[in-house]
């Protein structure tokens, strides 16, 4: 047992029950800051961690194993990290119900409790697989608890465009923020009351002590509630108010009117969840209506954009064929002319098709 784990036991002679704090929310919304604070106050982020980079020089506080797992599962599901499709949740949900995946997550979690009884799992891809992690935690005898970070959608969009060089456009990123937050709220609703908390990024930067202690007491996280003064000083050095380096409003994004409206309404309702005693049925019902409205909007947009999808597919196929043309030409040039002359025309046409030099019959 480590010194840190022994210190926890000394504070609580009855033993600290196993818990996993899942830090969820859209990327660039303060999830790294929240997970970093929890870690510095005594909770354990399973190692190895994703190393810092220019977009997050103070570190991500996320386990590399979790990131790698989510990347593989998203690829298998055909879902992007910032996917705006409401139907994408069905694809990731199917994977979350698979027994081998649940076993694998529980098996990975188990040995980390030997280091500390309270773990932190954070990754911007996490929301896609909350059901998977909930089951995995419960199977280890741990209680899953959730923090969802809230940051204004325009700031999330601007930060992604600045630090991730995202080229998908403001409308797509705003839609993906809506999709992510509305479904994350719904996926954690059964924990409303004592096992989930919504935290504004601004509150965390303005008064991290008050905000984090609220998280600790609500979720009954002993590492936070009974933290030491030297760890508090360490977090003071970690927190930098200038971390909020992108500030903008929805008006700056020039979104389609209905998307603008839904993003604004959703942000307003999510903020109510972060207020004391705000996680109530009335707000849940409004968020359900907003989620349905967003699904309707997306389906309408999808229904009238088929031509754009087909055009993009054709353009992609054409680009692939053009890139294969030099290779095909190079291979043909290596075959002596007298040998090529003896190849039946039908075989030559078949070879050109394989090499991308001739479009298949009937392609439009």
CSV table of C-alpha atoms in Angstrom, one decimal:
chain,number,residue,atom,x,y,z
A,1,UNK,CA,0.0,0.0,0.0
A,2,UNK,CA,1.3,3.5,-0.9
A,3,UNK,CA,1.9,6.3,1.7
A,4,UNK,CA,-1.0,8.1,0.1
A,5,UNK,CA,-3.4,5.1,0.5
A,6,UNK,CA,-2.2,4.7,4.1
A,7,UNK,CA,-2.9,8.3,4.8
A,8,UNK,CA,-6.5,7.9,3.5
A,9,UNK,CA,-6.9,4.8,5.8
A,10,UNK,CA,-5.7,6.8,8.8
A,11,UNK,CA,-8.3,9.5,8.1
A,12,UNK,CA,-11.0,7.0,7.9
A,13,UNK,CA,-10.4,3.9,10.0
A,14,UNK,CA,-13.4,2.1,8.6
A,15,UNK,CA,-11.8,2.3,5.1
A,16,UNK,CA,-12.7,4.4,2.1
A,17,UNK,CA,-15.2,2.7,-0.2
A,18,UNK,CA,-14.2,2.2,-3.8
A,19,UNK,CA,-15.3,5.0,-6.2
A,20,UNK,CA,-14.6,6.0,-9.7
A,21,UNK,CA,-15.1,9.7,-10.6
A,22,UNK,CA,-15.9,10.0,-14.3
A,23,UNK,CA,-15.2,13.4,-15.6
A,24,UNK,CA,-17.3,13.9,-18.7
A,25,UNK,CA,-18.2,16.7,-21.2
A,26,UNK,CA,-17.2,18.1,-24.5
A,27,UNK,CA,-13.5,18.5,-25.2
A,28,UNK,CA,-12.0,21.9,-24.3
A,29,UNK,CA,-14.6,22.5,-21.6
A,30,UNK,CA,-12.4,22.2,-18.5
A,31,UNK,CA,-12.4,18.4,-18.1
A,32,UNK,CA,-8.6,18.4,-17.7
A,33,UNK,CA,-8.7,21.1,-15.1
A,34,UNK,CA,-11.3,19.2,-13.0
A,35,UNK,CA,-9.5,15.9,-13.3
A,36,UNK,CA,-6.2,17.6,-12.5
A,37,UNK,CA,-7.6,19.2,-9.3
A,38,UNK,CA,-9.1,15.9,-8.1
A,39,UNK,CA,-5.8,14.1,-8.8
A,40,UNK,CA,-3.7,16.7,-6.9
A,41,UNK,CA,-6.1,16.6,-3.9
A,42,UNK,CA,-5.4,12.9,-3.5
A,43,UNK,CA,-7.5,10.9,-6.0
A,44,UNK,CA,-5.6,8.6,-8.4
A,45,UNK,CA,-5.4,8.9,-12.2
A,46,UNK,CA,-4.4,5.5,-13.5
A,47,UNK,CA,-1.0,5.5,-15.1
A,48,UNK,CA,0.4,6.1,-17.6
A,49,UNK,CA,-1.2,9.4,-18.4
A,50,UNK,CA,-1.4,11.2,-21.8
A,51,UNK,CA,1.6,13.5,-21.9
A,52,UNK,CA,1.0,17.3,-22.0
A,53,UNK,CA,1.2,19.2,-25.3
A,54,UNK,CA,0.9,22.7,-26.6
A,55,UNK,CA,-2.9,22.6,-26.5
A,56,UNK,CA,-2.8,21.7,-22.8
A,57,UNK,CA,0.7,22.4,-21.3
A,58,UNK,CA,-0.5,21.6,-17.7
A,59,UNK,CA,-1.5,18.1,-18.7
A,60,UNK,CA,-4.7,16.2,-19.5
A,61,UNK,CA,-5.0,14.0,-16.4
A,62,UNK,CA,-6.3,11.2,-18.5
A,63,UNK,CA,-5.1,7.5,-18.7
A,64,UNK,CA,-3.5,6.6,-21.9
A,65,UNK,CA,-5.2,3.2,-21.8
A,66,UNK,CA,-8.6,4.8,-21.7
A,67,UNK,CA,-7.9,7.0,-24.7
A,68,UNK,CA,-6.6,4.1,-26.7
A,69,UNK,CA,-9.6,2.0,-25.9
A,70,UNK,CA,-12.0,4.8,-26.9
A,71,UNK,CA,-10.2,5.4,-30.1
A,72,UNK,CA,-10.5,1.8,-31.1
A,73,UNK,CA,-14.2,1.6,-30.1
A,74,UNK,CA,-15.1,4.8,-31.9
A,75,UNK,CA,-13.4,3.5,-35.0
A,76,UNK,CA,-15.3,0.2,-34.8
A,77,UNK,CA,-18.6,2.1,-34.3
A,78,UNK,CA,-17.9,4.5,-37.2
A,79,UNK,CA,-18.3,7.5,-34.8
A,80,UNK,CA,-16.2,10.7,-34.6
A,81,UNK,CA,-15.1,12.2,-31.3
A,82,UNK,CA,-17.1,15.3,-32.1
A,83,UNK,CA,-20.0,13.6,-33.9
A,84,UNK,CA,-23.2,15.6,-34.3
A,85,UNK,CA,-25.4,12.7,-35.3
A,86,UNK,CA,-28.0,11.8,-32.7
A,87,UNK,CA,-27.9,8.3,-34.2
A,88,UNK,CA,-24.3,7.9,-33.2
A,89,UNK,CA,-25.3,7.2,-29.7
A,90,UNK,CA,-27.0,4.0,-30.8
A,91,UNK,CA,-23.8,2.8,-32.5
A,92,UNK,CA,-21.7,3.4,-29.4
A,93,UNK,CA,-24.5,2.1,-27.1
A,94,UNK,CA,-24.4,-1.3,-29.0
A,95,UNK,CA,-20.7,-1.6,-28.2
A,96,UNK,CA,-21.2,-0.6,-24.5
A,97,UNK,CA,-23.6,-3.6,-24.0
A,98,UNK,CA,-21.0,-6.2,-25.2
A,99,UNK,CA,-19.9,-8.5,-22.4
A,100,UNK,CA,-16.3,-8.8,-23.6
A,101,UNK,CA,-16.0,-5.0,-23.5
A,102,UNK,CA,-17.5,-4.8,-20.0
A,103,UNK,CA,-15.2,-7.5,-18.7
A,104,UNK,CA,-12.2,-5.8,-20.2
A,105,UNK,CA,-13.0,-2.4,-18.5
A,106,UNK,CA,-13.6,-4.1,-15.1
A,107,UNK,CA,-10.4,-6.1,-15.5
A,108,UNK,CA,-8.4,-2.9,-16.2
A,109,UNK,CA,-9.9,-1.0,-13.3
A,110,UNK,CA,-9.4,-3.6,-10.6
A,111,UNK,CA,-5.6,-3.4,-10.0
A,112,UNK,CA,-5.7,0.4,-9.8
A,113,UNK,CA,-7.7,0.2,-6.6
A,114,UNK,CA,-4.6,-1.3,-5.0
A,115,UNK,CA,-3.0,2.1,-5.5
A,116,UNK,CA,-6.0,4.1,-4.2
A,117,UNK,CA,-9.7,3.4,-3.5
A,118,UNK,CA,-10.8,6.6,-5.4
A,119,UNK,CA,-10.0,6.8,-9.1
A,120,UNK,CA,-10.4,9.5,-11.7
A,121,UNK,CA,-11.2,8.5,-15.3
A,122,UNK,CA,-11.4,11.3,-17.8
A,123,UNK,CA,-11.4,11.6,-21.6
A,124,UNK,CA,-13.4,13.7,-24.0
A,125,UNK,CA,-14.5,10.5,-25.7
A,126,UNK,CA,-15.8,9.2,-22.3
A,127,UNK,CA,-19.5,10.2,-22.8
A,128,UNK,CA,-19.9,7.9,-25.7
A,129,UNK,CA,-19.3,4.9,-23.4
A,130,UNK,CA,-20.6,6.0,-20.0
A,131,UNK,CA,-22.8,2.9,-19.8
A,132,UNK,CA,-19.8,0.6,-20.4
A,133,UNK,CA,-17.8,2.3,-17.6
A,134,UNK,CA,-20.7,2.4,-15.2
A,135,UNK,CA,-21.1,-1.4,-15.5
A,136,UNK,CA,-17.3,-1.9,-15.3
A,137,UNK,CA,-17.0,0.1,-12.1
A,138,UNK,CA,-19.9,-1.7,-10.4
A,139,UNK,CA,-18.4,-5.1,-11.2
A,140,UNK,CA,-15.3,-4.1,-9.3
A,141,UNK,CA,-17.4,-3.2,-6.3
A,142,UNK,CA,-16.9,0.6,-6.9
A,143,UNK,CA,-19.6,3.3,-7.0
A,144,UNK,CA,-19.6,5.3,-10.2
A,145,UNK,CA,-20.0,9.1,-9.8
A,146,UNK,CA,-20.0,11.7,-12.5
A,147,UNK,CA,-18.9,15.3,-13.0
A,148,UNK,CA,-20.0,17.0,-16.3
A,149,UNK,CA,-18.1,20.2,-17.1
A,150,UNK,CA,-20.0,23.1,-18.6
A,151,UNK,CA,-18.5,25.8,-20.7
A,152,UNK,CA,-20.3,28.1,-23.1
A,153,UNK,CA,-20.7,26.4,-26.5
A,154,UNK,CA,-19.1,29.3,-28.4
A,155,UNK,CA,-16.0,29.1,-26.2
A,156,UNK,CA,-15.8,25.3,-26.8
A,157,UNK,CA,-16.1,25.8,-30.5
A,158,UNK,CA,-13.5,28.6,-30.6
A,159,UNK,CA,-11.1,26.6,-28.5
A,160,UNK,CA,-11.4,23.5,-30.7
A,161,UNK,CA,-10.8,25.6,-33.8
A,162,UNK,CA,-7.8,27.3,-32.3
A,163,UNK,CA,-6.0,24.4,-30.6
A,164,UNK,CA,-7.1,21.5,-32.7
A,165,UNK,CA,-7.0,23.2,-36.1
A,166,UNK,CA,-10.6,21.9,-36.7
A,167,UNK,CA,-11.8,22.6,-40.2
A,168,UNK,CA,-15.3,21.3,-39.8
A,169,UNK,CA,-16.9,24.7,-39.3
A,170,UNK,CA,-18.7,26.4,-36.4
A,171,UNK,CA,-22.1,25.0,-37.2
A,172,UNK,CA,-20.8,21.4,-37.1
A,173,UNK,CA,-18.9,22.0,-33.8
A,174,UNK,CA,-21.9,23.7,-32.2
A,175,UNK,CA,-24.1,20.9,-33.2
A,176,UNK,CA,-21.7,18.3,-31.8
A,177,UNK,CA,-21.6,20.2,-28.5
A,178,UNK,CA,-25.4,20.1,-28.4
A,179,UNK,CA,-25.4,16.4,-29.2
A,180,UNK,CA,-22.7,15.6,-26.6
A,181,UNK,CA,-24.1,17.6,-23.7
A,182,UNK,CA,-27.8,16.7,-24.2
A,183,UNK,CA,-27.0,13.0,-24.3
A,184,UNK,CA,-24.4,13.1,-21.5
A,185,UNK,CA,-27.1,14.6,-19.3
A,186,UNK,CA,-29.6,11.9,-20.2
A,187,UNK,CA,-27.0,9.1,-19.8
A,188,UNK,CA,-26.2,10.2,-16.2
A,189,UNK,CA,-29.7,11.1,-15.1
A,190,UNK,CA,-30.2,8.0,-12.9
A,191,UNK,CA,-27.4,9.4,-10.8
A,192,UNK,CA,-29.1,12.8,-10.2
A,193,UNK,CA,-29.2,13.9,-6.6
A,194,UNK,CA,-26.1,12.3,-5.0
A,195,UNK,CA,-23.9,10.8,-7.7
A,196,UNK,CA,-23.6,13.5,-10.4
A,197,UNK,CA,-22.6,17.1,-10.4
A,198,UNK,CA,-22.5,19.8,-13.1
A,199,UNK,CA,-19.6,22.2,-12.8
A,200,UNK,CA,-19.2,25.5,-14.7
A,201,UNK,CA,-15.6,25.9,-16.0
A,202,UNK,CA,-15.8,29.6,-15.0
A,203,UNK,CA,-16.7,28.7,-11.4
A,204,UNK,CA,-13.8,26.3,-11.3
A,205,UNK,CA,-11.3,29.0,-12.4
A,206,UNK,CA,-12.9,31.8,-10.2
A,207,UNK,CA,-13.1,29.8,-6.9
A,208,UNK,CA,-11.8,26.3,-7.3
A,209,UNK,CA,-11.9,25.6,-3.5
A,210,UNK,CA,-15.6,26.3,-3.1
A,211,UNK,CA,-16.5,24.6,-6.4
A,212,UNK,CA,-14.4,21.5,-5.8
A,213,UNK,CA,-15.5,21.1,-2.2
A,214,UNK,CA,-19.1,21.1,-3.4
A,215,UNK,CA,-18.2,18.3,-5.7
A,216,UNK,CA,-16.4,16.4,-2.9
A,217,UNK,CA,-19.3,16.7,-0.5
A,218,UNK,CA,-22.0,15.9,-3.0
A,219,UNK,CA,-20.3,12.8,-4.3
A,220,UNK,CA,-18.8,11.9,-0.9
A,221,UNK,CA,-15.2,11.8,-2.2
A,222,UNK,CA,-13.0,11.3,0.9
A,223,UNK,CA,-9.8,12.4,-0.9
A,224,UNK,CA,-11.3,15.8,-1.6
A,225,UNK,CA,-13.3,16.3,1.6
A,226,UNK,CA,-10.3,15.4,3.8
A,227,UNK,CA,-7.5,16.7,1.7
A,228,UNK,CA,-4.4,18.2,3.2
A,229,UNK,CA,-3.3,21.8,3.3
A,230,UNK,CA,-0.1,21.1,1.3
A,231,UNK,CA,-2.2,19.6,-1.5
A,232,UNK,CA,-4.4,22.6,-1.5
A,233,UNK,CA,-1.4,24.8,-2.0
A,234,UNK,CA,-0.3,22.6,-4.9
A,235,UNK,CA,-3.7,23.1,-6.6
A,236,UNK,CA,-3.4,26.9,-6.1
A,237,UNK,CA,-0.2,26.7,-8.1
A,238,UNK,CA,-1.9,24.5,-10.7
A,239,UNK,CA,-4.9,26.7,-11.3
A,240,UNK,CA,-4.3,29.6,-13.7
A,241,UNK,CA,-7.3,32.0,-14.4
A,242,UNK,CA,-5.7,32.6,-17.9
A,243,UNK,CA,-6.5,29.0,-18.8
A,244,UNK,CA,-9.7,30.4,-20.2
A,245,UNK,CA,-7.9,31.7,-23.3
A,246,UNK,CA,-10.9,31.7,-25.7
A,247,UNK,CA,-13.9,33.9,-25.0
A,248,UNK,CA,-16.6,34.4,-27.5
A,249,UNK,CA,-20.4,34.3,-27.8
A,250,UNK,CA,-22.9,32.5,-30.0
A,251,UNK,CA,-23.3,35.7,-32.0
A,252,UNK,CA,-19.7,35.4,-33.1
A,253,UNK,CA,-20.3,32.0,-34.7
A,254,UNK,CA,-22.9,33.0,-37.3
A,255,UNK,CA,-24.9,29.8,-36.8
A,256,UNK,CA,-28.1,28.9,-38.6
A,257,UNK,CA,-31.0,30.5,-36.6
A,258,UNK,CA,-32.6,27.3,-35.3
A,259,UNK,CA,-29.2,25.9,-34.2
A,260,UNK,CA,-28.3,29.1,-32.5
A,261,UNK,CA,-31.6,29.1,-30.7
A,262,UNK,CA,-31.2,25.5,-29.5
A,263,UNK,CA,-27.6,26.0,-28.3
A,264,UNK,CA,-28.6,29.1,-26.3
A,265,UNK,CA,-31.6,27.3,-24.7
A,266,UNK,CA,-29.6,24.2,-23.9
A,267,UNK,CA,-26.8,26.3,-22.3
A,268,UNK,CA,-29.4,28.1,-20.1
A,269,UNK,CA,-31.0,24.8,-18.9
A,270,UNK,CA,-27.6,23.1,-18.3
A,271,UNK,CA,-26.6,26.1,-16.1
A,272,UNK,CA,-29.7,25.4,-14.0
A,273,UNK,CA,-28.3,22.0,-13.2
A,274,UNK,CA,-25.1,23.6,-11.8
A,275,UNK,CA,-27.2,25.7,-9.4
A,276,UNK,CA,-27.8,24.5,-5.9
A,277,UNK,CA,-30.8,22.1,-5.9
A,278,UNK,CA,-31.1,22.7,-9.6
A,279,UNK,CA,-30.9,19.0,-10.8
A,280,UNK,CA,-34.7,18.6,-10.7
A,281,UNK,CA,-37.4,16.9,-12.8
A,282,UNK,CA,-38.6,20.2,-14.3
A,283,UNK,CA,-35.2,20.9,-15.9
A,284,UNK,CA,-34.9,17.2,-17.0
A,285,UNK,CA,-38.2,17.5,-18.9
A,286,UNK,CA,-37.1,20.7,-20.7
A,287,UNK,CA,-33.8,19.1,-21.7
A,288,UNK,CA,-35.7,16.1,-23.1
A,289,UNK,CA,-37.7,18.5,-25.2
A,290,UNK,CA,-34.5,20.2,-26.4
A,291,UNK,CA,-32.9,16.9,-27.2
A,292,UNK,CA,-36.0,15.9,-29.3
A,293,UNK,CA,-35.9,19.3,-31.0
A,294,UNK,CA,-32.3,18.9,-31.9
A,295,UNK,CA,-32.9,15.4,-33.3
A,296,UNK,CA,-35.7,16.8,-35.4
A,297,UNK,CA,-33.5,19.6,-36.7
A,298,UNK,CA,-30.7,17.2,-37.6
A,299,UNK,CA,-33.0,14.8,-39.4
A,300,UNK,CA,-34.5,17.7,-41.4
A,301,UNK,CA,-31.0,18.9,-42.4
A,302,UNK,CA,-29.9,15.3,-43.2
A,303,UNK,CA,-33.0,14.8,-45.4
A,304,UNK,CA,-32.3,17.8,-47.7
A,305,UNK,CA,-28.5,17.4,-47.9
A,306,UNK,CA,-28.3,14.0,-49.7
A,307,UNK,CA,-26.9,15.7,-52.8
A,308,UNK,CA,-24.0,17.1,-50.8
A,309,UNK,CA,-23.3,13.6,-49.4
A,310,UNK,CA,-23.4,12.0,-52.8
A,311,UNK,CA,-21.2,14.8,-54.3
A,312,UNK,CA,-18.6,14.4,-51.5
A,313,UNK,CA,-18.6,10.6,-52.1
A,314,UNK,CA,-18.0,11.1,-55.8
A,315,UNK,CA,-15.3,13.6,-55.2
A,316,UNK,CA,-13.6,11.3,-52.8
A,317,UNK,CA,-13.7,8.4,-55.3
A,318,UNK,CA,-12.4,10.6,-58.0
A,319,UNK,CA,-9.5,11.8,-55.8
A,320,UNK,CA,-8.6,8.2,-54.9
A,321,UNK,CA,-8.6,7.2,-58.6
A,322,UNK,CA,-6.4,10.1,-59.5
A,323,UNK,CA,-3.9,9.3,-56.8
A,324,UNK,CA,-3.8,5.7,-58.0
A,325,UNK,CA,-3.2,6.8,-61.6
A,326,UNK,CA,0.6,7.4,-61.3
A,327,UNK,CA,1.0,4.0,-59.6
A,328,UNK,CA,-1.0,2.2,-62.3
A,329,UNK,CA,1.0,4.0,-65.1
A,330,UNK,CA,4.2,3.0,-63.4
A,331,UNK,CA,3.3,-0.6,-63.2
A,332,UNK,CA,2.2,-0.7,-66.8
A,333,UNK,CA,5.4,0.9,-68.0
A,334,UNK,CA,7.4,-1.9,-66.3
A,335,UNK,CA,5.7,-4.6,-68.5
A,336,UNK,CA,7.5,-5.1,-71.8
A,337,UNK,CA,5.4,-4.0,-74.8
A,338,UNK,CA,5.5,-7.4,-76.5
A,339,UNK,CA,4.2,-9.0,-73.3
A,340,UNK,CA,1.4,-6.5,-73.0
A,341,UNK,CA,0.3,-7.1,-76.6
A,342,UNK,CA,-0.3,-10.8,-75.8
A,343,UNK,CA,-2.6,-10.0,-72.8
A,344,UNK,CA,-6.3,-10.4,-73.9
A,345,UNK,CA,-8.2,-7.0,-74.0
A,346,UNK,CA,-10.7,-8.3,-71.4
A,347,UNK,CA,-7.9,-9.0,-68.9
A,348,UNK,CA,-6.3,-5.6,-69.6
A,349,UNK,CA,-9.7,-3.9,-68.9
A,350,UNK,CA,-10.1,-5.8,-65.6
A,351,UNK,CA,-6.6,-4.9,-64.5
A,352,UNK,CA,-7.3,-1.2,-65.2
A,353,UNK,CA,-10.4,-1.4,-63.1
A,354,UNK,CA,-8.5,-2.8,-60.2
A,355,UNK,CA,-5.9,-0.2,-60.5
A,356,UNK,CA,-8.5,2.6,-60.6
A,357,UNK,CA,-7.9,3.6,-64.2
A,358,UNK,CA,-11.3,2.7,-65.5
A,359,UNK,CA,-14.6,3.4,-63.8
A,360,UNK,CA,-16.9,0.5,-63.2
A,361,UNK,CA,-19.8,0.1,-65.6
A,362,UNK,CA,-22.9,1.9,-64.5
A,363,UNK,CA,-21.2,4.3,-62.1
A,364,UNK,CA,-22.9,7.7,-62.2
